[in-house]
Coordinates of C-alpha atoms in Angstrom, one line a residue:
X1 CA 36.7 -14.6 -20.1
X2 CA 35.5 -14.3 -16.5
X3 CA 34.2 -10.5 -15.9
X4 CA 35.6 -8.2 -13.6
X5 CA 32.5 -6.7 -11.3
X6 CA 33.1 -4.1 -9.1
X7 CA 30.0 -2.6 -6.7
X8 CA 30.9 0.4 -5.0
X9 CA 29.1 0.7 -1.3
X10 CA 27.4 -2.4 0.2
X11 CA 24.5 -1.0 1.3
X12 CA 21.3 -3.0 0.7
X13 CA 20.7 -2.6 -3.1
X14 CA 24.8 -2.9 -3.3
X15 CA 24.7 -6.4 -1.6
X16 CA 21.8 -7.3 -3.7
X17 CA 23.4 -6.6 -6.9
X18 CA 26.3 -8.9 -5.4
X19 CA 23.7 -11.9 -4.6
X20 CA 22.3 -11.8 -8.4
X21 CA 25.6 -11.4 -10.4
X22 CA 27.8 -13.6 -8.0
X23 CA 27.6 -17.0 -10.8
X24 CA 28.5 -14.5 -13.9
X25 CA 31.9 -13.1 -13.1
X26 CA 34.6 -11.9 -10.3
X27 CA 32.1 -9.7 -7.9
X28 CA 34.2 -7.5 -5.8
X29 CA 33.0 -4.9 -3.4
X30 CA 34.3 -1.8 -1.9
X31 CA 32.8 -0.4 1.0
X32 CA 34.0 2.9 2.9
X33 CA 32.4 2.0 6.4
X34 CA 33.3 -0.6 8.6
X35 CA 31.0 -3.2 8.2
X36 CA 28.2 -4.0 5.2
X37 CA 24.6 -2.6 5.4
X38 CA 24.9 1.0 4.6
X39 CA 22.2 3.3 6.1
X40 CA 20.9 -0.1 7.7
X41 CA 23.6 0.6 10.3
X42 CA 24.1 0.3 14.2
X43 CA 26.4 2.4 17.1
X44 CA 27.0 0.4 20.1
X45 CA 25.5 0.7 23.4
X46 CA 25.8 -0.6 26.9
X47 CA 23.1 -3.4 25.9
X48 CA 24.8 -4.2 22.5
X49 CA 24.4 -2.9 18.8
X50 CA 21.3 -0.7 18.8
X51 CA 20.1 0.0 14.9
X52 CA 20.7 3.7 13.9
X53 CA 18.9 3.5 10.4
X54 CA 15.9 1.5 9.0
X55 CA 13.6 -0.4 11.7
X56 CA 11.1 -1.4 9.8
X57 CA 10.4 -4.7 7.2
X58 CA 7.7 -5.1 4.6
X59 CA 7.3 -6.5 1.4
X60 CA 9.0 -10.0 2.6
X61 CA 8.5 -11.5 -0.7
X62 CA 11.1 -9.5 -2.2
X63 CA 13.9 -10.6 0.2
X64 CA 12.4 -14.3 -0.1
X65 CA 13.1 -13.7 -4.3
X66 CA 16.1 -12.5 -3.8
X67 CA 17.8 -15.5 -1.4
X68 CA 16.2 -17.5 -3.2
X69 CA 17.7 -16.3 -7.1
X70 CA 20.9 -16.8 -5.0
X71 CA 20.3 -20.8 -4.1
X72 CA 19.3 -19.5 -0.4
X73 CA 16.9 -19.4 1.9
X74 CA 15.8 -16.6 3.6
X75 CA 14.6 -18.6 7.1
X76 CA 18.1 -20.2 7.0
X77 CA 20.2 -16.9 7.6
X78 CA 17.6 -14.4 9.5
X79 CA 14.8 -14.8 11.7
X80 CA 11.9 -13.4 11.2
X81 CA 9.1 -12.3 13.2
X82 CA 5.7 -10.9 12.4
X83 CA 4.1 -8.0 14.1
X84 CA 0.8 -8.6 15.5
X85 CA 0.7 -4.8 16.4
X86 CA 2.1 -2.7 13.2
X87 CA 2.7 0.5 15.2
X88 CA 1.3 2.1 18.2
X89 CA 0.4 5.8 17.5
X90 CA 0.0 8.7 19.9
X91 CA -1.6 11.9 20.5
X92 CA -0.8 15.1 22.5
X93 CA -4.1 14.6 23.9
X94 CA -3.6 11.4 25.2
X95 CA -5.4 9.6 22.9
X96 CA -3.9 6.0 21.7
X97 CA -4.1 4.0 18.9
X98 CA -2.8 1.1 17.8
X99 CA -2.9 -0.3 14.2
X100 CA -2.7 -4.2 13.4
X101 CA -1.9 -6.7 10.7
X102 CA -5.3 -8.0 10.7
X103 CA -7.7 -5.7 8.6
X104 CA -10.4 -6.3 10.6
X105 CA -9.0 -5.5 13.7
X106 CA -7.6 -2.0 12.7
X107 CA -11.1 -1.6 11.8
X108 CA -12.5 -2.6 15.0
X109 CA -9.4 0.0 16.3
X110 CA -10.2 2.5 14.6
X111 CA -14.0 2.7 15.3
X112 CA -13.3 2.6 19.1
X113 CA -10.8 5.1 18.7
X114 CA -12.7 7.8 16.6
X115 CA -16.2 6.1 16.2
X116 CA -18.2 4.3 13.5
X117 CA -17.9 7.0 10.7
X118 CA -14.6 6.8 10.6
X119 CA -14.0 2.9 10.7
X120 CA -16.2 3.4 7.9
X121 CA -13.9 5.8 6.0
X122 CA -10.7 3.7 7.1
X123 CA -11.9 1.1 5.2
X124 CA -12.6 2.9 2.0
X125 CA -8.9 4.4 2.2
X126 CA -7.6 0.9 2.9
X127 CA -9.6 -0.2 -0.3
X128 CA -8.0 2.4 -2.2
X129 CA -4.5 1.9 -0.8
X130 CA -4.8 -1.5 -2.1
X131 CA -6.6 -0.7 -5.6
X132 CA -3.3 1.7 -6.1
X133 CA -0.3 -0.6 -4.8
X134 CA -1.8 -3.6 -6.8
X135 CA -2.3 -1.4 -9.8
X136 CA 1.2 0.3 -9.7
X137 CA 3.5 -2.3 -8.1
X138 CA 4.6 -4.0 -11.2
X139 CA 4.7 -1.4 -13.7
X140 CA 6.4 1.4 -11.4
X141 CA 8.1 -1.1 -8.6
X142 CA 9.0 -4.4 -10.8
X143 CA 9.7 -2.3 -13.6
X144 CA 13.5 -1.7 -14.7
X145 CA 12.8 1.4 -16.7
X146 CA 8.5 3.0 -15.9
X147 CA 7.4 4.8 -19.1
X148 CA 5.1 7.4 -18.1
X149 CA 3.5 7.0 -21.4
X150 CA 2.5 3.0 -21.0
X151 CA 1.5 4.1 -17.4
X152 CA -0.9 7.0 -18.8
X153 CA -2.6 4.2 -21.6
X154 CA -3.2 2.0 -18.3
X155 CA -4.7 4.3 -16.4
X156 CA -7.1 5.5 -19.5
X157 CA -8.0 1.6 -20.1
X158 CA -9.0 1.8 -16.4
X159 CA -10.7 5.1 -15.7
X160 CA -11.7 4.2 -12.4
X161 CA -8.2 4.9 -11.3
X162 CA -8.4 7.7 -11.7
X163 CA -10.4 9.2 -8.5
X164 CA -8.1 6.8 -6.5
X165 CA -5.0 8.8 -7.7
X166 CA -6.3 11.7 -7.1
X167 CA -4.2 13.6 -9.6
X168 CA -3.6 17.4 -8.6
X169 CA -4.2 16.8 -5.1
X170 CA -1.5 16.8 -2.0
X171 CA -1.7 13.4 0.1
X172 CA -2.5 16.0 2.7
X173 CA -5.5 17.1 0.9
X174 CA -7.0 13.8 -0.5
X175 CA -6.6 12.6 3.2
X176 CA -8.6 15.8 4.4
X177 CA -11.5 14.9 2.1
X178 CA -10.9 11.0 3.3
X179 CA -11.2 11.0 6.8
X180 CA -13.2 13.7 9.2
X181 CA -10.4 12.5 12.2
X182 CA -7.6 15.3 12.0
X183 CA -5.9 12.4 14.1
X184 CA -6.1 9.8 11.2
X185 CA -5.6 12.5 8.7
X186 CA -2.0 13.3 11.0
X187 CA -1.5 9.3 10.8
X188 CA -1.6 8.1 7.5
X189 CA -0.4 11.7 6.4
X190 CA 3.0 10.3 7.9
X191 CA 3.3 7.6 5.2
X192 CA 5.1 10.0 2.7
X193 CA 7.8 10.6 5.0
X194 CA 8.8 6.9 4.2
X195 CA 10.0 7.9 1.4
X196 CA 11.3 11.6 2.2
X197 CA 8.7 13.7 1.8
X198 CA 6.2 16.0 3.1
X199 CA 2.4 15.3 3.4
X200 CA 1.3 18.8 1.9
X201 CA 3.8 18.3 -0.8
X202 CA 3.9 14.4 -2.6
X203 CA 1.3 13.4 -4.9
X204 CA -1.8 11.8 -3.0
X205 CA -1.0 8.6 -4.8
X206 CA 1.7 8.4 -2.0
X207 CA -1.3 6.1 0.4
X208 CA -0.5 3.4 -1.1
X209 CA 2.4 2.8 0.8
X210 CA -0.1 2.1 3.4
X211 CA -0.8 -0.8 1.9
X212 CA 2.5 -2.1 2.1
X213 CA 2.4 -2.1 5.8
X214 CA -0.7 -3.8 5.9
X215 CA 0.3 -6.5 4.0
X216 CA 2.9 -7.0 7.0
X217 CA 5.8 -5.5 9.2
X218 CA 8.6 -8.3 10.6
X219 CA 10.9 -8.0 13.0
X220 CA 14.3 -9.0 12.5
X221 CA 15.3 -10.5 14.9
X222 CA 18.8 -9.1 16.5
X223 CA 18.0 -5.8 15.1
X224 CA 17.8 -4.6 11.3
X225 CA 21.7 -4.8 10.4
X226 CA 21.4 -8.4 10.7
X227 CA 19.9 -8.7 7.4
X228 CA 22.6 -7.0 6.1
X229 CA 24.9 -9.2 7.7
X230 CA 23.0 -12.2 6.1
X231 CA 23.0 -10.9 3.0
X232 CA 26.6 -10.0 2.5
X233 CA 26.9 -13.8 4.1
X234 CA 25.5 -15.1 0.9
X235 CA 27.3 -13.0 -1.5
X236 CA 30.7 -14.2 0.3
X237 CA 30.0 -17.4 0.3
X238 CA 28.9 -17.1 -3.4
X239 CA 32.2 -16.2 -4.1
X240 CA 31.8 -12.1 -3.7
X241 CA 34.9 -10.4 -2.2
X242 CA 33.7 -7.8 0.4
X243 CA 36.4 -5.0 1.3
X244 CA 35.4 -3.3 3.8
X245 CA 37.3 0.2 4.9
X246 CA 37.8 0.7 1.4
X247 CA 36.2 4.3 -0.2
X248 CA 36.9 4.6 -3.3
X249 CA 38.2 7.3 -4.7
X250 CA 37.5 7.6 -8.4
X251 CA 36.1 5.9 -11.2
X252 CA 38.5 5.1 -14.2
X253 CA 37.6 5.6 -17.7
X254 CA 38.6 5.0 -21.0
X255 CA 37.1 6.7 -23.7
X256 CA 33.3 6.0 -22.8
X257 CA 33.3 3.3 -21.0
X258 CA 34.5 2.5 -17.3
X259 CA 37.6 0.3 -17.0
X260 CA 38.7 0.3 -13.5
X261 CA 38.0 2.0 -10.0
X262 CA 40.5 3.1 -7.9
X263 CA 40.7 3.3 -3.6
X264 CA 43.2 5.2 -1.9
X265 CA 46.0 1.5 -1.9
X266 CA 44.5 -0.2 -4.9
X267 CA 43.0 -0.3 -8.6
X268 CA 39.9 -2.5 -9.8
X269 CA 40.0 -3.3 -13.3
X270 CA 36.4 -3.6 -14.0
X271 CA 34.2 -4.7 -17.0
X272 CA 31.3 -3.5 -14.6
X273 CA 30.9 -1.1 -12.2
X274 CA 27.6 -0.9 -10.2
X275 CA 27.5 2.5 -8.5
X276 CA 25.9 2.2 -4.9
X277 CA 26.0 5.5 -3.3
X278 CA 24.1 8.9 -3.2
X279 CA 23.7 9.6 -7.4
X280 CA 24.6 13.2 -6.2
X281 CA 28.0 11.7 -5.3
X282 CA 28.7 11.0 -9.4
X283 CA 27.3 14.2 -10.1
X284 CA 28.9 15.8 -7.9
X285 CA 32.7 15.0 -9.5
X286 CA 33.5 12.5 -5.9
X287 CA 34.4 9.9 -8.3
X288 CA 35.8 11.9 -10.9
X289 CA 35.1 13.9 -14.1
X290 CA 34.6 11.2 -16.2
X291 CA 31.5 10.2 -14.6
X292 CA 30.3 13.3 -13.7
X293 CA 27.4 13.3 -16.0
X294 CA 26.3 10.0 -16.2
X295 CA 23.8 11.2 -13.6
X296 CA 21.8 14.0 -13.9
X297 CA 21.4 17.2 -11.1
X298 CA 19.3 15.0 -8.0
X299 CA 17.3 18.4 -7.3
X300 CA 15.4 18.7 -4.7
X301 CA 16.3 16.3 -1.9
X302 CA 14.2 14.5 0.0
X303 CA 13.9 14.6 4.2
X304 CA 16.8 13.9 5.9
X305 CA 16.5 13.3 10.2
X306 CA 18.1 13.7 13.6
X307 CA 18.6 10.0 14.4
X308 CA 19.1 9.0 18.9
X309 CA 21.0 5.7 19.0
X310 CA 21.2 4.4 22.4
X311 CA 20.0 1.9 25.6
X312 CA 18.4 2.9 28.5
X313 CA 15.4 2.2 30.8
X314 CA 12.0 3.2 29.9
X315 CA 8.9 4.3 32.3
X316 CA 5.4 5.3 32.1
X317 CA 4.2 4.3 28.3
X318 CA 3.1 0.7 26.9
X319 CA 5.2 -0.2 23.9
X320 CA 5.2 -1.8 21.5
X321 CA 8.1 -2.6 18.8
X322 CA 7.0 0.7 16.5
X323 CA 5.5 3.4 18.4
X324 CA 5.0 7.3 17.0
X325 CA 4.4 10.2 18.9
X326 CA 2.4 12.7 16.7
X327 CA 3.2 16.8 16.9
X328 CA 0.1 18.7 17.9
X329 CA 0.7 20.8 15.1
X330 CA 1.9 18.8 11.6
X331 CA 1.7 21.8 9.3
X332 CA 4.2 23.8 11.7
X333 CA 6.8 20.4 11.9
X334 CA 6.9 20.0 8.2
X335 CA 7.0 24.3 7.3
X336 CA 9.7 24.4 9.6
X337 CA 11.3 21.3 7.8
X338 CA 10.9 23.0 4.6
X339 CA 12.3 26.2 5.4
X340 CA 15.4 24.2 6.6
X341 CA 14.6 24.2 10.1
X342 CA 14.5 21.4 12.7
X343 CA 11.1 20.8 14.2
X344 CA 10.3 22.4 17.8
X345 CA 6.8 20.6 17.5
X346 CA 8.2 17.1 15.9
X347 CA 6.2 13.9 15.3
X348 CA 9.3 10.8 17.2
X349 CA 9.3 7.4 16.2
X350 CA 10.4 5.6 19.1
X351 CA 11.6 2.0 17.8
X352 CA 11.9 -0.3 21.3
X353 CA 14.5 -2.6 19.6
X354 CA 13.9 -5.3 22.0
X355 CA 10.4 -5.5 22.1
X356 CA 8.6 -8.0 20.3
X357 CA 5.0 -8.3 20.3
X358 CA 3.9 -8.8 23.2
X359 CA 7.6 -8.9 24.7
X360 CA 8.7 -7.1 27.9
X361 CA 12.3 -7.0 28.7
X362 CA 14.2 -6.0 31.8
X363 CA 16.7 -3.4 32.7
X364 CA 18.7 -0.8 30.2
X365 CA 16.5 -2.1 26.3
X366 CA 17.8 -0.5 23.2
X367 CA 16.1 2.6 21.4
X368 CA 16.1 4.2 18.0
X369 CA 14.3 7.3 17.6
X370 CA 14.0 9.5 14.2
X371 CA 12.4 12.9 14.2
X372 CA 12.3 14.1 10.8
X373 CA 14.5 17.0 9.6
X374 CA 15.5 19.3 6.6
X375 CA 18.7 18.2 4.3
X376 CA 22.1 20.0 4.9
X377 CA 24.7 20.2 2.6
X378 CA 27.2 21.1 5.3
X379 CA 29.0 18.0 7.2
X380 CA 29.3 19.7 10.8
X381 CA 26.4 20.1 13.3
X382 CA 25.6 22.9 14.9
X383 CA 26.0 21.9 19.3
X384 CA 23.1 24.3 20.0
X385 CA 21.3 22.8 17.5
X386 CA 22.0 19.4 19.1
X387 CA 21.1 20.6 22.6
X388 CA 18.4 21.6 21.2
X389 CA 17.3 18.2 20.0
X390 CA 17.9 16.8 23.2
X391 CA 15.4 19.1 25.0
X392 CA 12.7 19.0 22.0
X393 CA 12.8 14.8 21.6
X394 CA 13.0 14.2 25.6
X395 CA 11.0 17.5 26.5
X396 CA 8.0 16.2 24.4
X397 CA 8.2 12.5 24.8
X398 CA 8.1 13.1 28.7
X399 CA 5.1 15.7 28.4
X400 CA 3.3 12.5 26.9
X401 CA 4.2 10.2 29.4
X402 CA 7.3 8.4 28.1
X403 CA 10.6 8.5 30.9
X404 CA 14.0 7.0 29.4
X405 CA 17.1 6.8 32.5
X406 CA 19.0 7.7 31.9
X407 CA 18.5 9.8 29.4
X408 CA 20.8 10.0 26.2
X409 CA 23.7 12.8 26.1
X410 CA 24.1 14.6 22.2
X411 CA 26.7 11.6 21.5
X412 CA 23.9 9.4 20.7
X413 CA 22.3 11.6 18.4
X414 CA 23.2 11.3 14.5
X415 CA 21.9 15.0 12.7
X416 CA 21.6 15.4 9.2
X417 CA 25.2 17.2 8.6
X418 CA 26.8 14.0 10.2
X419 CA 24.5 11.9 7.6
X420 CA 25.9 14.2 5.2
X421 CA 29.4 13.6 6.0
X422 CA 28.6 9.3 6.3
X423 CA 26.8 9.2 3.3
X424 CA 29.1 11.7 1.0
X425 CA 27.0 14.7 -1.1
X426 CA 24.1 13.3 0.0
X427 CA 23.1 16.4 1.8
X428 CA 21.6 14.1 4.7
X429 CA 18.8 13.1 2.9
X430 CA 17.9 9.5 3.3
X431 CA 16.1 9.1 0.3
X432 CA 17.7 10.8 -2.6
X433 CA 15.6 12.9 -5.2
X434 CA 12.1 14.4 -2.9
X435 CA 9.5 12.0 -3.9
X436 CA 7.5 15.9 -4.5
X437 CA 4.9 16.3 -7.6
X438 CA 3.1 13.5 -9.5
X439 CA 6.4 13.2 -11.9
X440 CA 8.4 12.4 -8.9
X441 CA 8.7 8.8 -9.7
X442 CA 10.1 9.0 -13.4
X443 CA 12.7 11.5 -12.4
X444 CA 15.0 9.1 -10.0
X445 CA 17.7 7.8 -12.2
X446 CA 17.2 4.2 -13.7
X447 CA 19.5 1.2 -13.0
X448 CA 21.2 2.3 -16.7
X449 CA 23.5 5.4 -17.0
X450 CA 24.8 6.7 -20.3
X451 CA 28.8 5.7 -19.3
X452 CA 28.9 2.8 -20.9
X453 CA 29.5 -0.3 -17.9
X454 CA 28.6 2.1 -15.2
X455 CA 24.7 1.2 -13.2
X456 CA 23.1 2.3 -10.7
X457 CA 21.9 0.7 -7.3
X458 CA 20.6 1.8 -4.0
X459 CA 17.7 4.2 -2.3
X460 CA 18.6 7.2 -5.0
X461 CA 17.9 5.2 -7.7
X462 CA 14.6 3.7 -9.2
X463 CA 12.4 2.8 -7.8
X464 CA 13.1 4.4 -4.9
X465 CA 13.8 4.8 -0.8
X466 CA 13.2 1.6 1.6
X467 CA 15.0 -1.5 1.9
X468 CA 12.7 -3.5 -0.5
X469 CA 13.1 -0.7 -3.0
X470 CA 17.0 -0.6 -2.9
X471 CA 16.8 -4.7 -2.7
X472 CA 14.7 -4.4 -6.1
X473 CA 17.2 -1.9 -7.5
X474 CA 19.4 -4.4 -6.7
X475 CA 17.5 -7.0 -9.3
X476 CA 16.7 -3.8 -11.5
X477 CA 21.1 -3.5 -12.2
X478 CA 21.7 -7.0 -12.1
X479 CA 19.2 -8.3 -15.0
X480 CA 20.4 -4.8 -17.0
X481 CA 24.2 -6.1 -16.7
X482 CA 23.5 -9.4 -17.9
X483 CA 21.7 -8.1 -20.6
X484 CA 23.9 -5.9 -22.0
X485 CA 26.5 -8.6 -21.4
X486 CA 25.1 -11.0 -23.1
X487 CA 24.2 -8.2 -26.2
X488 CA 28.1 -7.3 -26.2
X489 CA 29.2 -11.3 -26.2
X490 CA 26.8 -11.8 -29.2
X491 CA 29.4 -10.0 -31.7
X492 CA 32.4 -8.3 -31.9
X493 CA 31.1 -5.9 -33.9
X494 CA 28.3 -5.4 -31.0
X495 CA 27.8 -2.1 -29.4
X496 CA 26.6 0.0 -25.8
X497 CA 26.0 3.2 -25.4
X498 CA 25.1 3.8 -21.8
X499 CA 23.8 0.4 -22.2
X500 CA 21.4 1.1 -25.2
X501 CA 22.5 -1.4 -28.0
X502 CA 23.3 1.3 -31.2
X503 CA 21.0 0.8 -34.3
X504 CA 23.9 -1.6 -36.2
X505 CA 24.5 -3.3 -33.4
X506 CA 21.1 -4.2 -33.1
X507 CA 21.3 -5.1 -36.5
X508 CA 24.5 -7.1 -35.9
X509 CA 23.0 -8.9 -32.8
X510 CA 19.9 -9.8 -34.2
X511 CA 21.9 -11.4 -38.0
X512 CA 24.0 -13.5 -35.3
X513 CA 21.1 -14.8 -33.0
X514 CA 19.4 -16.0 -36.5
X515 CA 22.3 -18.0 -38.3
X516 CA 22.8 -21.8 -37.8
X517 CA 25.2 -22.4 -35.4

């Protein structure tokens, strides 16, 4: 019997569920937007489709796993380019610094730019950085299901962990007693808003997503949404149906366990259903009451951002592909955040989507740029908030030397009620659960639920925000269907529950895998 598959939202860990499951069954999936990608997105512009969600790529191996599970190569469908320069960083007192994939030659960087002591400390935080990612990426990252227990027995077989993780301290504060630059304290401090959070308030642990960019940033090129594009190209072509202008409208059940999903025209029958959406959506009651609690409350949310889409000519700053622009004052951005408040002193990422390293273009180029903002459970913005906006992002960048004309009107800004209303009961945020307090990490919902057929897939779910996050999410759903799949198929008598075989059924399955066949 050929099993019916249905993944709901083709955002990046949506699509690669699709890639992994496309050779077991009839892999259908509904998607509410227009085209595939999800928050990897674009809005057009007078110099083409300019991205208006994630700009950045790291962990490359992931994506290179996951074509190649899927009889693909990655090289064949997107080019990719590595960045010389990982991001250009600035200060309000005009002090520049740029950061590079070589190790050595951020060091060389850094001691120009702040002296010998602190190339000195750079280097220790890099060491530790890559003592914690190599130490945590399988068991939290590769992992389908971290148990905080097995993590704990590591750590305690290795105690020299412990100092690295800092337990009990903010990444704000372990940075402070890293580095005696308030400048590199600001910079790395920033890494925790990559996945949603503030610097004062994740775990310290949290700098080892430095690492990640260390190991590498690529540019895709034709902007981020073209490996979206590539990867819904594989599924298709695998034999994945993608509908897209389809939101679905409810999950159907039958006693517990899912049977079908419904869009506004049509019904899914469906062995599987892979859930790719906020998690607040399910419990929420979007997609009904039957699968209202297959998720539990996603309390607190994590950052959310007002997001400028839009091409135009620059003036007066060098950049590079990834540039930031630090507030003078990160404690005031981030307390404003938190008491729901946009920034009037914001840190702006200014992506120059055309610019390659070492690549000047001319005329109108395109420009993403994200200045971090509080989560809104409302879907319509506030104009004067927007105006706003406009004078705080243009007002600032100007101040520091960087001219855009013409500069963008409010339509090319994206606030955190519209993400709200794109992205349904997600509040804005654009990384699901707050990655806040060292328990953070065990608290995002696994690929598993308790409804019986019914996973989990995307940024909200383990392990977590960023594109090779979802894309392992992706692998994380995929290898829990066709597990519980092939524990159903080993007896009739076989049983889920949430997919957790039930004590007989374990029984059962393990009296059929041992008789002669």
């Amino acid at each position: 019997m050929t099993r019916q598959i249905v993944i709901i939202g083709a955002g990046v860990g949506g699509l690669a569920t699709a890639m992994r499951l496309c050779a077991h069954g009839d892999v259908t999936i509904l998607e509410a937007h227009d085209a595939p990608g999800g928050k990897m997105r674009t809005v057009p512009s007078d110099a083409g489709p300019v991205d208006a969600g994630p700009t950045v790529m790291t962990m490359q191996p992931v994506f290179e796993d996951l074509f190649h599970n899927a009889g693909a190569r990655l090289d064949d469908h997107v080019t990719l380019v590595p960045e010389t320069i990982l991001a250009r960083h600035h200060w309000q007192d005009g002090s520049t610094l740029d950061l590079f994939a070589d190790q050595r030659a951020s060091e060389d960087a850094v001691g120009t730019f702040a002296g010998a002591k602190a190339a000195r400390e750079f280097r220790r935080f890099s060491k530790t950085a890559a003592q914690l990612f190599n130490t945590f990426e399988g068991p939290m990252m590769h992992s389908a299901a971290p148990s905080q227990d097995a993590l704990t027995r590591h750590v305690m077989r290795h105690p020299s962990l412990i100092p690295a993780m800092a337990p009990g301290l903010s990444l704000a504060r372990k940075l402070a007693l890293s580095f005696s630059d308030p400048r590199l304290r600001q910079l790395f401090g920033r890494y925790a808003t990559y996945v949603g959070g503030s610097p004062y308030q994740s775990p310290a642990i949290l700098g080892l997503i430095w690492h990640a960019e260390a190991q590498g940033v690529w540019r895709v090129e034709g902007g981020m949404h073209m490996l979206a594009q590539a990867m819904a190209d594989v599924a298709t072509q695998a034999g994945a149906t993608l509908r897209v202008n389809s939101p679905v409208t409810r999950i159907e059940t039958q006693g517990d366990k899912v049977v079908a999903v419904h869009t506004k025209d049509a019904r899914y029958p469906a062995d599987v259903v892979v859930f790719n959406g906020d998690p607040k959506a399910l419990n929420a009651g979007l997609l009904g009451a039957s699968s209202q609690k297959a998720v539990p409350p996603q309390e607190p949310r994590s950052l959310s951002a007002f997001v400028w889409s839009f091409a135009a000519a620059p003036s007066g700053v060098a950049l590079d592909h990834h540039n930031v622009f630090f507030a003078k004052d990160p404690k005031q951005e981030f307390s404003a955040i938190e008491a729901g408040q946009m920034p009037t002193d914001a840190t702006l990422y200014v992506c120059a989507q055309d610019r390659g390293t070492g690549t000047q273009t001319d005329g109108h180029e395109r420009f993403e740029i994200i200045m971090n903002g509080p989560p809104r459970p409302q879907t319509e913005p506030s104009q004067k908030e927007m105006d706003q906006c406009h004078h705080v992002t243009f007002q600032t960048l100007e101040r520091m030397g960087l001219r855009f004309s013409p500069q963008p009107s409010t339509a090319a800004l994206t606030t955190p009620e519209m993400f709200n209303r794109l992205f349904p009961a997600s509040d804005g945020s654009l990384y699901g659960r707050s990655p806040h307090g060292m328990m953070a990490a065990f608290q995002r919902p696994t690929a598993r639920t308790p409804l019986a057929g019914l996973y989990l897939a995307g940024g909200g779910a383990h392990p977590g925000a960023g594109i090779p996050m979802a894309a392992l999410s992706g692998k994380h759903a995929a290898e829990a269907i066709l597990n519980d799949l092939a524990s159903t198929s080993t007896s009739p008598k076989t049983a889920m529950r949430g997919g957790t075989l039930t004590a007989s059924a374990k029984t059962e399955a393990a009296r059929s895998r041992s008789s002669p066949s």
